[in-house]
Amino acid sequence: MKKEFIFLGPPACGKGTQTGKLAQYLNFPHIDTGSLLRAEIKNGTPDGVIAKSFIDKGQLVPVDLVANIIKNRLSLPDCENGYILDGYPRSVEQADKLEEINKSIDKTPAKFMAIYFDLDADILLSRIVNRRLCPVCGEIYNLKFHPPKVDGICDKCANVLIQRKDDNEETAKARFDTYFRETAPLIEYYKNKNLLKTLDANGDINEVWERLLKTIND
Ligand code: AMP
């Protein structure tokens, strides 16, 4: 049966790292809306121009713009057996859209699971400002908890690491406000539909990974 995983949790809760690992493990595509939108910006597309103005303010990009990108991506053949959605949906409106999109694509019933990364909020801001990213392979580092072996260089592909423009304190605070206002209600939304699993996301990468494997197999 096709398996559809979505992930919920505040900015910098560790979703990106864990969903990347899970995608490799299950051999499912890792579809990360933040990265898809940043690619649109980099390519200078009309959607990218619109998206940039929202991303720079820590706000959600308009629903229909993201839904189109997601629908196109989920329709590709590599999603036939399952997918891992990271950063979508991010509001109740988007969750309703995703249900519609899945209905229009899935030919047979699929198993859908929402996994909520639950962790102590006080460490999140420090995680964000210390986060660094490889713009080529997408590997994520943290200067305090998971630094690269050579300062500023990706362990995996030796390219120069960057800091995301929206990983500064001011934009990060706006992203938290957006999360608590728009995205956190999805926890109740999926709980009420009996589709939610909660994961304790405190601890190091390996500890969380072991818990994640247990959660998806429960
Ligand atoms: P992320 O890389 O997940 O932290 O996302 C970075 C930014 O991209 C967010 O702060 C939003 O501005 C935008 N974004 C990512 N995913 C979505 C989404 N599902 N809906 C609307 N905006 C999004």
CSV table of C-alpha atoms and ligand atoms in Angstrom, one decimal:
chain,number,residue,atom,x,y,z
A,1,MET,CA,0.0,0.0,0.0
A,2,LYS,CA,1.2,3.5,-0.8
A,3,LYS,CA,2.5,5.3,2.3
A,4,GLU,CA,2.1,9.1,2.7
A,5,PHE,CA,4.0,10.7,5.5
A,6,ILE,CA,3.7,14.4,6.6
A,7,PHE,CA,5.7,16.0,9.4
A,8,LEU,CA,4.7,18.8,11.8
A,9,GLY,CA,6.8,20.8,14.2
A,10,PRO,CA,8.2,24.3,14.8
A,11,PRO,CA,11.0,25.7,12.7
A,12,ALA,CA,14.4,24.0,13.4
A,13,CYS,CA,12.8,21.1,15.3
A,14,GLY,CA,15.0,18.7,13.3
A,15,LYS,CA,12.4,17.6,10.7
A,16,GLY,CA,14.6,18.4,7.8
A,17,THR,CA,17.5,16.1,8.9
A,18,GLN,CA,15.2,13.2,10.0
A,19,THR,CA,12.9,13.3,7.0
A,20,GLY,CA,16.0,13.3,4.7
A,21,LYS,CA,17.2,10.2,6.4
A,22,LEU,CA,13.8,8.6,6.3
A,23,ALA,CA,13.5,9.3,2.6
A,24,GLN,CA,16.8,7.5,1.9
A,25,TYR,CA,15.8,4.6,4.2
A,26,LEU,CA,12.4,4.0,2.6
A,27,ASN,CA,13.6,5.1,-0.9
A,28,PHE,CA,10.7,7.6,-1.1
A,29,PRO,CA,11.1,11.2,-2.5
A,30,HIS,CA,11.8,13.8,0.2
A,31,ILE,CA,9.6,16.8,-0.8
A,32,ASP,CA,10.5,19.9,1.2
A,33,THR,CA,8.3,22.9,0.3
A,34,GLY,CA,10.9,25.4,1.7
A,35,SER,CA,13.6,24.0,-0.7
A,36,LEU,CA,11.2,23.9,-3.6
A,37,LEU,CA,10.3,27.5,-3.0
A,38,ARG,CA,13.9,28.5,-2.6
A,39,ALA,CA,14.6,26.8,-6.0
A,40,GLU,CA,11.9,28.9,-7.6
A,41,ILE,CA,13.5,32.0,-6.1
A,42,LYS,CA,17.0,31.0,-7.3
A,43,ASN,CA,15.6,30.3,-10.9
A,44,GLY,CA,13.9,33.7,-10.9
A,45,THR,CA,10.5,32.3,-11.8
A,46,PRO,CA,7.3,34.4,-11.3
A,47,ASP,CA,6.3,32.1,-8.4
A,48,GLY,CA,9.8,32.7,-7.0
A,49,VAL,CA,9.4,36.4,-7.0
A,50,ILE,CA,6.1,36.2,-5.2
A,51,ALA,CA,7.4,33.6,-2.7
A,52,LYS,CA,10.4,35.7,-1.8
A,53,SER,CA,8.4,38.6,-0.5
A,54,PHE,CA,6.6,36.2,2.0
A,55,ILE,CA,9.6,34.1,2.9
A,56,ASP,CA,11.7,37.2,3.8
A,57,LYS,CA,9.0,38.3,6.2
A,58,GLY,CA,8.7,34.8,7.8
A,59,GLN,CA,5.1,34.5,6.5
A,60,LEU,CA,3.4,31.7,4.6
A,61,VAL,CA,3.5,31.9,0.8
A,62,PRO,CA,-0.1,32.0,-0.7
A,63,VAL,CA,-2.0,28.7,-0.5
A,64,ASP,CA,-2.7,28.3,-4.2
A,65,LEU,CA,0.9,28.9,-5.3
A,66,VAL,CA,2.2,26.2,-2.9
A,67,ALA,CA,-0.7,23.8,-3.7
A,68,ASN,CA,0.2,23.9,-7.5
A,69,ILE,CA,3.8,23.2,-6.8
A,70,ILE,CA,2.9,20.3,-4.5
A,71,LYS,CA,0.3,18.8,-6.8
A,72,ASN,CA,2.8,18.8,-9.7
A,73,ARG,CA,5.4,17.2,-7.5
A,74,LEU,CA,3.1,14.5,-6.0
A,75,SER,CA,1.9,13.6,-9.5
A,76,LEU,CA,5.4,12.5,-10.6
A,77,PRO,CA,5.9,8.7,-10.9
A,78,ASP,CA,8.5,8.6,-8.1
A,79,CYS,CA,5.7,9.2,-5.6
A,80,GLU,CA,3.7,6.1,-6.7
A,81,ASN,CA,4.7,4.0,-3.7
A,82,GLY,CA,4.9,6.8,-1.2
A,83,TYR,CA,6.3,10.2,-0.3
A,84,ILE,CA,7.7,12.2,2.6
A,85,LEU,CA,6.3,15.7,2.8
A,86,ASP,CA,8.4,18.1,4.9
A,87,GLY,CA,6.9,21.6,5.5
A,88,TYR,CA,3.5,20.9,3.9
A,89,PRO,CA,0.8,21.3,5.0
A,90,ARG,CA,1.3,24.3,7.2
A,91,SER,CA,-2.2,25.4,7.8
A,92,VAL,CA,-5.7,23.8,8.1
A,93,GLU,CA,-6.5,25.3,4.7
A,94,GLN,CA,-3.4,23.5,3.2
A,95,ALA,CA,-4.3,20.3,5.0
A,96,ASP,CA,-7.7,20.3,3.3
A,97,LYS,CA,-6.0,21.0,-0.1
A,98,LEU,CA,-3.6,18.1,0.5
A,99,GLU,CA,-6.6,15.8,1.1
A,100,GLU,CA,-8.1,17.0,-2.2
A,101,ILE,CA,-4.8,16.6,-4.1
A,102,ASN,CA,-4.3,13.0,-2.7
A,103,LYS,CA,-7.8,12.1,-3.7
A,104,SER,CA,-7.2,13.3,-7.2
A,105,ILE,CA,-3.9,11.4,-7.6
A,106,ASP,CA,-4.4,8.1,-5.6
A,107,LYS,CA,-6.0,5.3,-7.6
A,108,THR,CA,-6.1,3.0,-4.6
A,109,PRO,CA,-6.4,3.8,-0.8
A,110,ALA,CA,-3.1,4.9,0.8
A,111,LYS,CA,-1.8,4.9,4.4
A,112,PHE,CA,-1.5,8.4,5.6
A,113,MET,CA,0.5,9.4,8.7
A,114,ALA,CA,1.1,12.8,10.3
A,115,ILE,CA,4.2,12.8,12.6
A,116,TYR,CA,4.5,15.6,15.1
A,117,PHE,CA,8.0,16.5,16.3
A,118,ASP,CA,7.5,17.6,19.9
A,119,LEU,CA,10.4,19.3,21.6
A,120,ASP,CA,11.3,22.0,24.2
A,121,ALA,CA,10.8,25.3,22.5
A,122,ASP,CA,13.5,27.2,24.3
A,123,ILE,CA,16.3,25.6,22.3
A,124,LEU,CA,14.8,26.4,18.9
A,125,LEU,CA,15.9,29.9,18.3
A,126,SER,CA,19.6,29.0,19.1
A,127,ARG,CA,19.3,26.1,16.6
A,128,ILE,CA,18.0,28.4,13.9
A,129,VAL,CA,20.8,31.1,14.2
A,130,ASN,CA,23.5,28.4,14.3
A,131,ARG,CA,22.1,26.4,11.4
A,132,ARG,CA,24.2,26.2,8.2
A,133,LEU,CA,23.2,24.5,4.9
A,134,CYS,CA,25.0,23.0,2.0
A,135,PRO,CA,23.5,24.7,-1.1
A,136,VAL,CA,24.5,21.9,-3.3
A,137,CYS,CA,23.6,18.6,-1.5
A,138,GLY,CA,21.2,20.0,1.1
A,139,GLU,CA,23.0,18.6,4.1
A,140,ILE,CA,22.1,20.5,7.3
A,141,TYR,CA,24.6,21.4,10.0
A,142,ASN,CA,24.5,23.2,13.4
A,143,LEU,CA,27.6,25.1,14.5
A,144,LYS,CA,27.0,23.9,18.1
A,145,PHE,CA,25.4,20.5,17.9
A,146,HIS,CA,26.5,19.1,14.5
A,147,PRO,CA,29.4,21.2,13.1
A,148,PRO,CA,31.1,20.3,9.8
A,149,LYS,CA,34.5,18.6,10.2
A,150,VAL,CA,36.2,21.5,8.4
A,151,ASP,CA,34.9,25.0,9.3
A,152,GLY,CA,32.4,26.3,6.7
A,153,ILE,CA,32.8,23.2,4.3
A,154,CYS,CA,30.3,20.5,3.6
A,155,ASP,CA,31.5,17.0,4.9
A,156,LYS,CA,29.6,15.3,2.1
A,157,CYS,CA,30.5,17.3,-1.1
A,158,ALA,CA,33.1,19.8,0.0
A,159,ASN,CA,31.1,22.9,-1.1
A,160,VAL,CA,31.0,26.1,0.9
A,161,LEU,CA,28.2,26.2,3.5
A,162,ILE,CA,25.7,29.0,3.6
A,163,GLN,CA,23.3,30.5,6.2
A,164,ARG,CA,19.7,30.8,5.0
A,165,LYS,CA,18.7,34.4,4.7
A,166,ASP,CA,15.6,33.8,6.8
A,167,ASP,CA,17.7,32.2,9.6
A,168,ASN,CA,18.3,35.5,11.4
A,169,GLU,CA,16.8,36.3,14.7
A,170,GLU,CA,14.1,38.7,13.5
A,171,THR,CA,12.7,36.6,10.7
A,172,ALA,CA,13.0,33.5,12.9
A,173,LYS,CA,10.8,35.1,15.5
A,174,ALA,CA,8.2,35.9,12.8
A,175,ARG,CA,8.4,32.3,11.6
A,176,PHE,CA,7.6,31.0,15.2
A,177,ASP,CA,4.6,33.4,15.4
A,178,THR,CA,3.4,32.0,12.0
A,179,TYR,CA,3.9,28.5,13.2
A,180,PHE,CA,2.0,28.9,16.4
A,181,ARG,CA,-0.8,30.7,14.7
A,182,GLU,CA,-1.2,28.8,11.5
A,183,THR,CA,0.5,25.4,11.8
A,184,ALA,CA,0.1,24.3,15.4
A,185,PRO,CA,-3.7,23.9,15.0
A,186,LEU,CA,-2.9,21.0,12.6
A,187,ILE,CA,-1.9,18.9,15.7
A,188,GLU,CA,-5.5,18.9,16.8
A,189,TYR,CA,-6.7,18.6,13.2
A,190,TYR,CA,-4.9,15.3,12.6
A,191,LYS,CA,-5.5,14.0,16.2
A,192,ASN,CA,-9.2,14.4,15.6
A,193,LYS,CA,-8.9,12.4,12.4
A,194,ASN,CA,-6.9,9.7,14.2
A,195,LEU,CA,-3.9,10.2,11.9
A,196,LEU,CA,-1.4,11.8,14.3
A,197,LYS,CA,1.7,10.2,15.9
A,198,THR,CA,3.7,12.3,18.4
A,199,LEU,CA,7.5,11.9,18.5
A,200,ASP,CA,9.7,13.1,21.3
A,201,ALA,CA,12.2,15.1,19.2
A,202,ASN,CA,14.6,16.0,22.1
A,203,GLY,CA,18.0,14.5,22.0
A,204,ASP,CA,20.7,13.9,19.4
A,205,ILE,CA,20.2,12.9,15.8
A,206,ASN,CA,20.6,9.1,16.4
A,207,GLU,CA,18.3,9.0,19.4
A,208,VAL,CA,15.5,10.8,17.4
A,209,TRP,CA,16.1,8.6,14.4
A,210,GLU,CA,15.6,5.4,16.5
A,211,ARG,CA,12.4,6.8,17.9
A,212,LEU,CA,11.2,7.8,14.4
A,213,LEU,CA,11.8,4.3,13.1
A,214,LYS,CA,9.8,2.9,16.0
A,215,THR,CA,7.0,5.4,15.4
A,216,ILE,CA,6.5,4.6,11.7
A,217,ASN,CA,6.5,0.9,12.4
A,218,ASP,CA,4.0,1.0,15.4
B,1,AMP,P1,11.3,26.1,5.7
B,1,AMP,O1,12.5,25.8,4.8
B,1,AMP,O2,10.4,24.9,5.9
B,1,AMP,O3,11.7,26.6,7.1
B,1,AMP,O4,10.4,27.2,5.0
B,1,AMP,C1,11.0,28.5,4.7
B,1,AMP,C2,9.8,29.4,4.4
B,1,AMP,O5,9.2,29.0,3.1
B,1,AMP,C3,8.7,29.6,5.4
B,1,AMP,O6,9.0,30.5,6.4
B,1,AMP,C4,7.6,30.1,4.5
B,1,AMP,O7,7.7,31.4,4.2
B,1,AMP,C5,7.8,29.3,3.2
B,1,AMP,N1,7.1,28.0,3.1
B,1,AMP,C6,7.6,26.7,3.3
B,1,AMP,N2,6.6,25.8,3.2
B,1,AMP,C7,5.5,26.5,3.1
B,1,AMP,C8,4.1,26.1,2.9
B,1,AMP,N3,3.7,24.8,3.0
B,1,AMP,N4,3.2,27.1,2.8
B,1,AMP,C9,3.5,28.4,2.7
B,1,AMP,N5,4.8,28.8,2.8
B,1,AMP,C10,5.8,27.9,3.0
